[in-house]
Structure formats: structure tokens, C-alpha cells
Tab-separated table of C-alpha atoms and ligand atoms in Angstrom:
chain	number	residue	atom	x	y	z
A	1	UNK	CA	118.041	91.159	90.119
A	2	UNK	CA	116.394	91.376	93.452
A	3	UNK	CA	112.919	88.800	94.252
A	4	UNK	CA	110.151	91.186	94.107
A	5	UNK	CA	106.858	90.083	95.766
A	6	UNK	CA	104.042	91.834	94.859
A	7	UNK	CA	101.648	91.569	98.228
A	8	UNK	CA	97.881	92.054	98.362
A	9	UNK	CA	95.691	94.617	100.619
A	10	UNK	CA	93.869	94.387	102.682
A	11	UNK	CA	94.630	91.771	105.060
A	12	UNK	CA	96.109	89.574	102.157
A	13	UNK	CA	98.056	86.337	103.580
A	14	UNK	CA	100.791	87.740	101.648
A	15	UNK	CA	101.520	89.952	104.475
A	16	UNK	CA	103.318	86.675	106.291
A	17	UNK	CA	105.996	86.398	103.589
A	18	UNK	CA	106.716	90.028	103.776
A	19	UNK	CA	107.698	89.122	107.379
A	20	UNK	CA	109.379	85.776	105.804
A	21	UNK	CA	111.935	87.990	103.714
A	22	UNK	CA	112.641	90.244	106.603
A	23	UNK	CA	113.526	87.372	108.364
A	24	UNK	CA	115.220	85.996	105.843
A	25	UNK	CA	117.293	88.891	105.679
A	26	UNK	CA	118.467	89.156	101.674
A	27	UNK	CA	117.599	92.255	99.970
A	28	UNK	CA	114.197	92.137	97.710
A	29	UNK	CA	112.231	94.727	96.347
A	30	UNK	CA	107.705	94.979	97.350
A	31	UNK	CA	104.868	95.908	94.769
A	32	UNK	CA	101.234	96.417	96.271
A	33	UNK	CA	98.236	95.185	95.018
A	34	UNK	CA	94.729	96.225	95.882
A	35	UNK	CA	93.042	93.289	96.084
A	36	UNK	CA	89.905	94.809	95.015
A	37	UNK	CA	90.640	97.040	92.135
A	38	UNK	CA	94.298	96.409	90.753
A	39	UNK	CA	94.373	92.423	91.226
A	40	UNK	CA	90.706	91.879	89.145
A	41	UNK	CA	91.831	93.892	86.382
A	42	UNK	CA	92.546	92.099	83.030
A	43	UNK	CA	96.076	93.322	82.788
A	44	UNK	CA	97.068	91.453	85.729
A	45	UNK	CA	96.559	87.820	84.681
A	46	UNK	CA	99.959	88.823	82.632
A	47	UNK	CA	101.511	87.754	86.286
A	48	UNK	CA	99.007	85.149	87.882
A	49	UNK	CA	95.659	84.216	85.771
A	50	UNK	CA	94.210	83.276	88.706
A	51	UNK	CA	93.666	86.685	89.941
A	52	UNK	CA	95.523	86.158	93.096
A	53	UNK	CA	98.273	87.335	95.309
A	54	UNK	CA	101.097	86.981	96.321
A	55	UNK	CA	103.224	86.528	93.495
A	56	UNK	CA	106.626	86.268	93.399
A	57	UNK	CA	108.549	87.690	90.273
A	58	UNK	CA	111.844	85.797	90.681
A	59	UNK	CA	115.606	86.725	90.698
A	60	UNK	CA	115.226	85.253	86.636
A	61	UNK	CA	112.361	87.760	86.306
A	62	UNK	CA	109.857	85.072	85.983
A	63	UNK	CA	106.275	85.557	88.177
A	64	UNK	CA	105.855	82.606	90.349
A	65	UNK	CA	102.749	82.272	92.063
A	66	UNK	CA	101.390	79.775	95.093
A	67	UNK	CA	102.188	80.829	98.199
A	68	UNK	CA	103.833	76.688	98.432
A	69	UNK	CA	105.789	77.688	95.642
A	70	UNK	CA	107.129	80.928	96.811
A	71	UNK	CA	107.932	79.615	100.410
A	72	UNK	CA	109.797	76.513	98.504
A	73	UNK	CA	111.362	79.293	96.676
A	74	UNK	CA	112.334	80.898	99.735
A	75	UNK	CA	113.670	77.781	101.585
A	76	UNK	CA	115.797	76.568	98.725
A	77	UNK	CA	118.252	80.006	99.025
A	78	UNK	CA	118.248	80.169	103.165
A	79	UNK	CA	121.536	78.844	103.335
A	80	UNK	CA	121.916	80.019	106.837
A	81	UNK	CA	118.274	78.563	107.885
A	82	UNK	CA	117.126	81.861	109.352
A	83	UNK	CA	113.597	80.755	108.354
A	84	UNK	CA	113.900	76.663	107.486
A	85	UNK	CA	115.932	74.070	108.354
A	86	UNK	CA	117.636	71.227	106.658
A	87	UNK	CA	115.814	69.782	104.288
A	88	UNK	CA	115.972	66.671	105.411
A	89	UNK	CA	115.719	67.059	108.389
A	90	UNK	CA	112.673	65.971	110.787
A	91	UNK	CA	111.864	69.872	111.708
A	92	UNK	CA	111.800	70.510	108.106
A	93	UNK	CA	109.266	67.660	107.499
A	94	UNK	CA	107.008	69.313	110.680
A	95	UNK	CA	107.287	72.738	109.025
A	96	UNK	CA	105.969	71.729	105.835
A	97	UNK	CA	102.923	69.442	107.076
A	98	UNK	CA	102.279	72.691	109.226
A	99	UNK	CA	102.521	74.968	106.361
A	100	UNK	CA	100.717	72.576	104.262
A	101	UNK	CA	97.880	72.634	106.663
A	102	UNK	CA	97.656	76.836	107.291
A	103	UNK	CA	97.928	76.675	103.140
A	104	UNK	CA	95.192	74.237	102.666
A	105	UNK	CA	92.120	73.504	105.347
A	106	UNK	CA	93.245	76.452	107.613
A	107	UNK	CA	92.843	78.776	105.109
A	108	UNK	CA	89.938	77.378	102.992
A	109	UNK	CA	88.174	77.217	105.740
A	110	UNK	CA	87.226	81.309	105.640
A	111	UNK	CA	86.250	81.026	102.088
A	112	UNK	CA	82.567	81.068	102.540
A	113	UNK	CA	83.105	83.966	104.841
A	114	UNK	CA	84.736	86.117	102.007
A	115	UNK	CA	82.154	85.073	99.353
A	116	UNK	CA	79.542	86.362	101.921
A	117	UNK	CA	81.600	89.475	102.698
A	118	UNK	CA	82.647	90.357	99.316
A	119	UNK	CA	78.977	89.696	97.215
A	120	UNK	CA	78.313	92.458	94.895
A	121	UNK	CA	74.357	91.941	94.969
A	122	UNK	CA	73.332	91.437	98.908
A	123	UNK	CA	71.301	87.757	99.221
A	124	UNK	CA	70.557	87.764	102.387
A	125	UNK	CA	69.600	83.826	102.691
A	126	UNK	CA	72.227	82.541	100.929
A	127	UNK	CA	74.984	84.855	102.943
A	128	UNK	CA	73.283	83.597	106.053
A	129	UNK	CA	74.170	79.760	104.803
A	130	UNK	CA	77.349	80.802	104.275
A	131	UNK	CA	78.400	82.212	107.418
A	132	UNK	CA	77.332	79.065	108.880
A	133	UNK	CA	79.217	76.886	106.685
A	134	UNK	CA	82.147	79.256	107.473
A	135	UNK	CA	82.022	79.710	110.807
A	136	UNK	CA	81.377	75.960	111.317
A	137	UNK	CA	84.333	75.447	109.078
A	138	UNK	CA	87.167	78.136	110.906
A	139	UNK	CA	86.091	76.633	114.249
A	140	UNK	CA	86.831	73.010	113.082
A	141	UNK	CA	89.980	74.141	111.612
A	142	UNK	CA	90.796	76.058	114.599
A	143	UNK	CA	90.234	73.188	116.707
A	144	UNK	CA	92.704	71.136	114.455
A	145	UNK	CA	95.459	73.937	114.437
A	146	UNK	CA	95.033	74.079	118.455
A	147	UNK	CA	96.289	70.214	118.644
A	148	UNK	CA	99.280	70.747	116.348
A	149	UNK	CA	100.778	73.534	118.128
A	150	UNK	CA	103.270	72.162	120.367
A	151	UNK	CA	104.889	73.645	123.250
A	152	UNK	CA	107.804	75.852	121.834
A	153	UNK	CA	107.212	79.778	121.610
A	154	UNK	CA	107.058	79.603	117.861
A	155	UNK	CA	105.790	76.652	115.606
A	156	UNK	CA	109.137	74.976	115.216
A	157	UNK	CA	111.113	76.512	118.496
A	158	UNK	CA	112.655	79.156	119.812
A	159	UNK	CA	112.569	81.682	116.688
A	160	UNK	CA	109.551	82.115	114.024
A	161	UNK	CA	110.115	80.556	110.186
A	162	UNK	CA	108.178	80.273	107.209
A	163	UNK	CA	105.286	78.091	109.097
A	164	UNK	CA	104.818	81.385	111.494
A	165	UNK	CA	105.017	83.897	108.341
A	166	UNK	CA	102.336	81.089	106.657
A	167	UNK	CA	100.280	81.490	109.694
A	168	UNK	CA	100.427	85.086	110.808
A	169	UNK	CA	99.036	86.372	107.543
A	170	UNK	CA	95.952	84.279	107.807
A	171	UNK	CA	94.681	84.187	111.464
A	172	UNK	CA	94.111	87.587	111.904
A	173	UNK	CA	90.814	86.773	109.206
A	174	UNK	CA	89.579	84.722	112.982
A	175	UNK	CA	89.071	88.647	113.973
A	176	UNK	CA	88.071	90.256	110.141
A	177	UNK	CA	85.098	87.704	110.266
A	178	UNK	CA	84.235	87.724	114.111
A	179	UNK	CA	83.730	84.130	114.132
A	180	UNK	CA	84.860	83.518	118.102
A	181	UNK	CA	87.174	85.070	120.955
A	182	UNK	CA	90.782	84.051	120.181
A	183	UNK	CA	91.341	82.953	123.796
A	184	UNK	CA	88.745	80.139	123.161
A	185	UNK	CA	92.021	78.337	121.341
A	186	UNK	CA	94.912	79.671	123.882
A	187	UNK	CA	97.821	78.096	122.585
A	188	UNK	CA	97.166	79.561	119.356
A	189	UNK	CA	96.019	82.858	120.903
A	190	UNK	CA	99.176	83.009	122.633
A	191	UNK	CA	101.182	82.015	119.654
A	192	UNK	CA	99.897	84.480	117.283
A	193	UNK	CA	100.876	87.246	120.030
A	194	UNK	CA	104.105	86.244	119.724
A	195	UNK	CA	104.652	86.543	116.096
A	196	UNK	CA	102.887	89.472	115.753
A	197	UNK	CA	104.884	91.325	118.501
A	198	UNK	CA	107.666	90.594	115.758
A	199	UNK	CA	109.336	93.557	114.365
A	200	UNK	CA	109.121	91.772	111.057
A	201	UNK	CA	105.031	91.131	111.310
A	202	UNK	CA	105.087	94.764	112.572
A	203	UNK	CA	106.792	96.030	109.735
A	204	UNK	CA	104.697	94.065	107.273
A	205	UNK	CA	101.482	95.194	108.806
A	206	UNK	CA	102.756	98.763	108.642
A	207	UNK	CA	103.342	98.433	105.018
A	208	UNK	CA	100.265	96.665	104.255
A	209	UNK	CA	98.349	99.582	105.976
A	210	UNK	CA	100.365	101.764	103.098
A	211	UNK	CA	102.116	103.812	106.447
A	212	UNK	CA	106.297	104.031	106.259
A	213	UNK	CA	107.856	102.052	108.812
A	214	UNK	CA	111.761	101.223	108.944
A	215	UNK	CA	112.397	97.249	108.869
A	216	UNK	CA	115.772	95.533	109.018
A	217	UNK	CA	116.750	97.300	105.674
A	218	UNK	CA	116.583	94.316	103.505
A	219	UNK	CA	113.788	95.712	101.468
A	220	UNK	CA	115.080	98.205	98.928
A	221	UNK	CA	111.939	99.377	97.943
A	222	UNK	CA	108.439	99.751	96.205
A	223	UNK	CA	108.046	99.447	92.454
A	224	UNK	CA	104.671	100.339	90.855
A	225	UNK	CA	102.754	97.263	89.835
A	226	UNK	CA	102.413	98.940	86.454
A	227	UNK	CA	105.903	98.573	86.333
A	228	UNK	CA	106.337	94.917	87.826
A	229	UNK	CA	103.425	94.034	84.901
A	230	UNK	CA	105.464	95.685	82.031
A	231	UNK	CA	108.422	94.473	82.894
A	232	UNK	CA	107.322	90.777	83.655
A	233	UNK	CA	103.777	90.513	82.650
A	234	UNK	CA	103.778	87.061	80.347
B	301	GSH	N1	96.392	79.010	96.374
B	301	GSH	C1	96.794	80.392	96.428
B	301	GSH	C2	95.651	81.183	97.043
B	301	GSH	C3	95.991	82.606	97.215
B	301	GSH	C4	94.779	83.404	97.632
B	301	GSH	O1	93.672	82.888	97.842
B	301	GSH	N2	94.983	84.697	97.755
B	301	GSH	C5	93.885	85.567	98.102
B	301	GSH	C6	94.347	86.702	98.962
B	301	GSH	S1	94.954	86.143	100.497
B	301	GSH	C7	93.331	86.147	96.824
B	301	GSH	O2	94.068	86.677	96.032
B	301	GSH	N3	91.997	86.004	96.652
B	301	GSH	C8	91.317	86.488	95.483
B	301	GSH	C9	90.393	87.618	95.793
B	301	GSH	O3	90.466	88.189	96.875
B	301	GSH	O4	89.630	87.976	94.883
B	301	GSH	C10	98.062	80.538	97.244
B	301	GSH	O5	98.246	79.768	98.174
B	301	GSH	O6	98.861	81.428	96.931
């Protein structure tokens, strides 16, 4: 069977490995999740107990979740390298402490930010020492991600990979939460115009905004998450 990864809305970082398998170019199959409904039900901890997206329900059938884990997933079966390179290779070692870092501090770093966001009962003192811990937090983290990026157009050269995917689905939340003007970090500012002029990142944000939109025709499709729980709920 075809991967099927079962993305989150809105604005999930999930989005980024939609635009990993279009690069990637093998045929898979897409399940959305609302984020806020569908994902906190109980039902769903039959694919990730952790309430969380993305998950990845393998070509075994088996749900594998961590977005680590699904990008080592997707690595290990780009024999061509459209989005990786050798393993063993110095490139690949950059890519991963990259995509360690978006996976890890980046994104962490707008966790207070969502907790204030998304509180059920509104505390106004405590979301206020939140949005300082997160703001403080995104613009140290943004700081750090500005010295990393090198000079190539994308992360790793001349075309995106998984680092790009890893990074376009989460620095977009630098806008969500208002914390500063992109162009005070222009290397990333210019970066993440790049990958989002992408048809891929395009075609992912389409999709994640539940509109049509015609990709490279490796996707063969939608299945219900009802379905995808069913069929491979544990
Ligand atoms: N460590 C997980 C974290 C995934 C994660 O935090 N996903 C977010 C969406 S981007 C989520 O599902 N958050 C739970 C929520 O929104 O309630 C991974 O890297 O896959």
C-alpha cells in the first residue's frame, strides 16, 4: 500500500512534509485532521496517544508518529535523493542537525504562544507571562536559526529537502503569533520566500486551506480519517 500521512489544520507543521512527498515524488495517499475537534477526540489515540499530528500510517499499515521519525522514514526510501542525500555524507549530517534544531528549540519555542492562544478559560495575567516567555523565546530561536542559514538559496543548496519541508511548516507561526517583522532576520526572511514560492509548499498550503489544487500527481488522494482510524487504529 501507499504511505498515508494524515496532516493537521490549521497551520499544522505537517503541512512541510506534504511538500516533502511532493518532492519526493512517490505516490501516497493524505487524511486531514482538525486539530481542534478530530485530533482531541478519544478515538484518535488508536493512531498517536499523544494527540498529535502528523502521523504517518506506513506502507506496512503501521501509524508512525514524530515528525523525526517520519522524515527518517522518508529519507531511508529516496533512493534518488530528491529530498536527502547520502547518508553518510557531510550534507546529510548538516540536514539533520538543521532539522533537529527546527524539530526541537525552533519549534518549542512558540509553545507558550499556543497555550496562551488556545486557553479555554481567558487568564489574562498568566497569558500576558506567557507571551513574554514566548516571544522572548521565538526571537532567541530566531536569532539562532539566522546564524545557521548559510548562503545557498535553500538550506542545503540549490534545491529544497526535508530541512526546508521541516522548516516551512513552522515559520509561518513567526506571522500566526505576530511576534516581529520577518525582515528583522533577512536571510531567513528571504529563505522562507523561496520555499514557499514552491509549487510543492503551494500545493500543501492549498490543501491545508481544504481548497483543490493540482500538485505533481503523486498524491492519489484523500481518505476519511474515520477510515485511516478503522483501518489502522491500534
Ligand atoms: N514531537 C512531535 C510534536 C508534534 C506537534 O506538536 N504537533 C502539533 C501540531 S503542529 C500538535 O499536534 N499539537 C497538539 C495540539 O495542537 O493540541 C513531532 O515532532 O511530531
Amino acid at each position: 500500500m501507499e504511505p498515508i500521512l494524515l496532516y493537521g489544520f490549521p497551520a499544522g507543521s505537517s503541512m512541510g512534509l506534504v511538500a516533502a512527498l511532493e518532492w519526493l515524488g512517490q505516490p501516497y495517499r493524505l487524511a486531514r485532521v482538525d486539530m481542534l475537534g478530530e485530533m482531541r477526540r478519544p478515538d484518535y489515540a488508536r493512531l498517536n496517544p499523544r494527540h498529535e499530528t502528523p502521523v504517518l500510517i506506513t506502507d506496512r499499515g503501521q501509524p508512525l508518529t514524530e515528525t523525526m521519525a517520519i522524515a527518517a522514514w522518508l529519507e531511508a526510501r529516496d533512493a534518488d535523493r530528491r529530498i536527502s542525500f547520502d547518508p553518510a555524507s557531510p550534507e546529510a549530517d548538516r540536514m539533520h542537525q538543521l532539522m533537529g534544531f527546527v524539530n526541537s528549540g525552533f519549534t518549542g519555542a512558540f509553545s507558550a504562544l499556543w497555550v496562551a492562544m488556545e486557553m479555554a478559560q481567558p487568564d489574562p495575567a498568566y497569558q500576558e507571562a506567557l507571551h513574554r516567555f514566548g516571544r522572548d523565546a521565538v526571537m532567541q530561536r530566531h536569532d539562532k536559526l539566522e546564524g545557521m542559514i548559510g548562503e545557498t538559496p535553500f538550506l542545503l543548496g540549490e534545491l529544497p529537502c526535508l530541512a526546508d519541508g521541516l522548516l516551512v511548516g513552522v515559520a509561518r507561526w513567526l506571522d500566526i503569533h505576530a511576534v516581529a517583522d520577518p525582515a528583522r532576520w533577512p536571510k531567513l526572511q528571504a529563505l522562507r520566500q523561496r520555499i514557499e514560492a514552491e509549487p510543492a509548499v503551494r500545493y500543501a498550503l492549498a490543501l491545508e486551506a481544504g481548497d483543490t489544487a493540482a500538485g505533481t500527481g503523486a498524491c492519489l488522494g484523500h481518505l476519511p480519517l474515520a477510515e485511516v482510524i478503522a483501518r489502522y487504529g491500534r
